[in-house]
């Protein structure tokens, strides 16, 4: 692949600058949220010793999807409070992986493209985050 076609992360790895530079991702996620939460609500979530798995494909720095992840986890926990949850974050090897985990664990604040801070209650409890660089 030609160097000019290789994705370059936005800003310094770990700072979460991609989220602050994009509005479209928030719009798409916000539009899809009601259907996603309705789908999660309709699931029969069992207390069977297996984790509930969520995948975020094309994660970028993880900030744009964090609000949805929190809402999915809250929905799952309202049905099965002790359910173990695993989030699979997937993106390119050169992705901003430090930013993904800094966002997920509250080490940096999520700001949207307008500079508005997004305050998320992270209902993690027992949570496992995994990164897949494909």
mmCIF file of C-alpha atoms in Angstrom:
data_model
loop_
_atom_site.group_PDB
_atom_site.id
_atom_site.type_symbol
_atom_site.label_atom_id
_atom_site.label_comp_id
_atom_site.label_asym_id
_atom_site.label_seq_id
_atom_site.Cartn_x
_atom_site.Cartn_y
_atom_site.Cartn_z
ATOM 1 C CA UNK A 1 0.000 0.000 0.000
ATOM 2 C CA UNK A 2 1.352 3.417 -0.909
ATOM 3 C CA UNK A 3 2.319 5.581 2.055
ATOM 4 C CA UNK A 4 -0.175 8.261 0.951
ATOM 5 C CA UNK A 5 -3.042 5.749 1.407
ATOM 6 C CA UNK A 6 -2.133 4.738 4.955
ATOM 7 C CA UNK A 7 -4.426 6.092 7.657
ATOM 8 C CA UNK A 8 -2.715 8.505 10.000
ATOM 9 C CA UNK A 9 -4.235 9.003 13.459
ATOM 10 C CA UNK A 10 -5.433 12.516 14.277
ATOM 11 C CA UNK A 11 -3.186 14.264 16.786
ATOM 12 C CA UNK A 12 -0.982 12.711 19.425
ATOM 13 C CA UNK A 13 -1.775 9.134 20.445
ATOM 14 C CA UNK A 14 -3.488 9.193 23.810
ATOM 15 C CA UNK A 15 -5.046 12.661 23.520
ATOM 16 C CA UNK A 16 -8.342 11.639 21.875
ATOM 17 C CA UNK A 17 -8.238 14.365 19.255
ATOM 18 C CA UNK A 18 -10.148 12.415 16.576
ATOM 19 C CA UNK A 19 -13.356 12.575 18.596
ATOM 20 C CA UNK A 20 -12.983 16.318 19.052
ATOM 21 C CA UNK A 21 -12.484 16.738 15.286
ATOM 22 C CA UNK A 22 -15.527 14.813 14.035
ATOM 23 C CA UNK A 23 -19.238 15.521 14.125
ATOM 24 C CA UNK A 24 -20.478 12.959 11.604
ATOM 25 C CA UNK A 25 -19.653 9.958 13.778
ATOM 26 C CA UNK A 26 -21.685 11.367 16.665
ATOM 27 C CA UNK A 27 -24.611 11.978 14.290
ATOM 28 C CA UNK A 28 -24.524 8.430 12.910
ATOM 29 C CA UNK A 29 -24.227 6.844 16.355
ATOM 30 C CA UNK A 30 -26.992 9.049 17.784
ATOM 31 C CA UNK A 31 -29.297 8.110 14.894
ATOM 32 C CA UNK A 32 -28.632 4.383 15.417
ATOM 33 C CA UNK A 33 -28.828 4.423 19.232
ATOM 34 C CA UNK A 34 -32.603 3.899 19.646
ATOM 35 C CA UNK A 35 -32.594 0.820 17.399
ATOM 36 C CA UNK A 36 -29.492 -0.607 19.054
ATOM 37 C CA UNK A 37 -30.876 -0.127 22.565
ATOM 38 C CA UNK A 38 -34.211 -1.610 21.503
ATOM 39 C CA UNK A 39 -32.358 -4.662 20.215
ATOM 40 C CA UNK A 40 -30.386 -5.037 23.441
ATOM 41 C CA UNK A 41 -33.563 -4.600 25.482
ATOM 42 C CA UNK A 42 -35.232 -7.431 23.548
ATOM 43 C CA UNK A 43 -32.435 -9.914 24.315
ATOM 44 C CA UNK A 44 -32.863 -12.692 26.845
ATOM 45 C CA UNK A 45 -29.642 -12.118 28.773
ATOM 46 C CA UNK A 46 -28.802 -15.133 30.884
ATOM 47 C CA UNK A 47 -26.712 -15.392 34.020
ATOM 48 C CA UNK A 48 -24.831 -18.345 32.562
ATOM 49 C CA UNK A 49 -21.208 -17.499 33.312
ATOM 50 C CA UNK A 50 -20.472 -16.188 29.819
ATOM 51 C CA UNK A 51 -19.729 -12.520 29.116
ATOM 52 C CA UNK A 52 -21.988 -10.206 27.159
ATOM 53 C CA UNK A 53 -19.803 -9.146 24.215
ATOM 54 C CA UNK A 54 -19.994 -5.783 22.428
ATOM 55 C CA UNK A 55 -17.886 -5.040 19.340
ATOM 56 C CA UNK A 56 -16.901 -1.608 18.055
ATOM 57 C CA UNK A 57 -15.567 -1.965 14.512
ATOM 58 C CA UNK A 58 -13.549 1.006 13.263
ATOM 59 C CA UNK A 59 -13.054 2.286 16.792
ATOM 60 C CA UNK A 60 -10.782 5.261 15.995
ATOM 61 C CA UNK A 61 -10.016 6.763 19.432
ATOM 62 C CA UNK A 62 -13.104 5.267 21.098
ATOM 63 C CA UNK A 63 -14.600 8.607 22.103
ATOM 64 C CA UNK A 64 -17.427 8.802 19.584
ATOM 65 C CA UNK A 65 -18.912 5.451 20.633
ATOM 66 C CA UNK A 66 -18.323 5.750 24.379
ATOM 67 C CA UNK A 67 -21.770 7.130 25.169
ATOM 68 C CA UNK A 68 -23.442 4.275 23.305
ATOM 69 C CA UNK A 69 -21.196 1.717 25.023
ATOM 70 C CA UNK A 70 -22.205 3.133 28.412
ATOM 71 C CA UNK A 71 -25.893 2.964 27.505
ATOM 72 C CA UNK A 72 -25.615 -0.619 26.221
ATOM 73 C CA UNK A 73 -23.829 -1.674 29.403
ATOM 74 C CA UNK A 74 -26.462 0.054 31.571
ATOM 75 C CA UNK A 75 -29.197 -1.769 29.653
ATOM 76 C CA UNK A 76 -27.471 -5.135 30.088
ATOM 77 C CA UNK A 77 -26.835 -4.488 33.795
ATOM 78 C CA UNK A 78 -30.489 -3.528 34.350
ATOM 79 C CA UNK A 79 -31.385 -7.033 33.140
ATOM 80 C CA UNK A 80 -28.461 -8.933 34.724
ATOM 81 C CA UNK A 81 -26.640 -6.751 37.303
ATOM 82 C CA UNK A 82 -23.660 -9.063 37.739
ATOM 83 C CA UNK A 83 -23.158 -9.869 34.067
ATOM 84 C CA UNK A 84 -19.549 -9.781 32.916
ATOM 85 C CA UNK A 85 -19.133 -7.541 29.861
ATOM 86 C CA UNK A 86 -16.423 -7.603 27.216
ATOM 87 C CA UNK A 87 -15.922 -4.801 24.689
ATOM 88 C CA UNK A 88 -13.949 -5.660 21.568
ATOM 89 C CA UNK A 89 -12.398 -2.576 19.971
ATOM 90 C CA UNK A 90 -11.215 -3.124 16.374
ATOM 91 C CA UNK A 91 -9.230 -0.851 14.096
ATOM 92 C CA UNK A 92 -6.006 -0.604 12.109
ATOM 93 C CA UNK A 93 -2.605 -1.362 13.656
ATOM 94 C CA UNK A 94 -1.660 2.357 13.483
ATOM 95 C CA UNK A 95 -4.823 3.350 15.366
ATOM 96 C CA UNK A 96 -4.765 5.598 18.451
ATOM 97 C CA UNK A 97 -4.929 2.709 20.913
ATOM 98 C CA UNK A 98 -3.820 4.784 23.906
ATOM 99 C CA UNK A 99 -6.767 7.120 23.297
ATOM 100 C CA UNK A 100 -9.205 4.192 23.146
ATOM 101 C CA UNK A 101 -8.296 3.018 26.620
ATOM 102 C CA UNK A 102 -7.840 6.538 27.996
ATOM 103 C CA UNK A 103 -11.432 7.266 26.934
ATOM 104 C CA UNK A 104 -12.815 3.943 28.150
ATOM 105 C CA UNK A 105 -11.274 4.257 31.590
ATOM 106 C CA UNK A 106 -11.932 7.977 32.042
ATOM 107 C CA UNK A 107 -8.309 9.090 31.796
ATOM 108 C CA UNK A 108 -9.275 11.751 29.249
ATOM 109 C CA UNK A 109 -12.568 13.544 28.779
ATOM 110 C CA UNK A 110 -14.608 13.134 25.619
ATOM 111 C CA UNK A 111 -15.259 16.394 23.769
ATOM 112 C CA UNK A 112 -17.316 16.650 20.602
ATOM 113 C CA UNK A 113 -16.531 18.702 17.497
ATOM 114 C CA UNK A 114 -18.032 21.794 19.157
ATOM 115 C CA UNK A 115 -15.808 21.524 22.232
ATOM 116 C CA UNK A 116 -18.723 20.338 24.382
ATOM 117 C CA UNK A 117 -17.615 17.952 27.097
ATOM 118 C CA UNK A 118 -19.525 14.683 27.149
ATOM 119 C CA UNK A 119 -19.925 13.465 30.710
ATOM 120 C CA UNK A 120 -20.502 9.733 30.845
ATOM 121 C CA UNK A 121 -21.224 7.616 33.870
ATOM 122 C CA UNK A 122 -19.069 4.591 33.114
ATOM 123 C CA UNK A 123 -21.115 1.695 34.523
ATOM 124 C CA UNK A 124 -18.251 -0.708 34.020
ATOM 125 C CA UNK A 125 -18.150 -2.982 37.064
ATOM 126 C CA UNK A 126 -16.597 -6.163 35.691
ATOM 127 C CA UNK A 127 -15.527 -5.119 32.211
ATOM 128 C CA UNK A 128 -12.876 -6.436 29.868
ATOM 129 C CA UNK A 129 -11.699 -4.285 26.955
ATOM 130 C CA UNK A 130 -9.778 -5.906 24.130
ATOM 131 C CA UNK A 131 -8.088 -4.311 21.135
ATOM 132 C CA UNK A 132 -7.832 -6.003 17.758
ATOM 133 C CA UNK A 133 -5.578 -4.399 15.188
ATOM 134 C CA UNK A 134 -6.560 -5.856 11.835
#
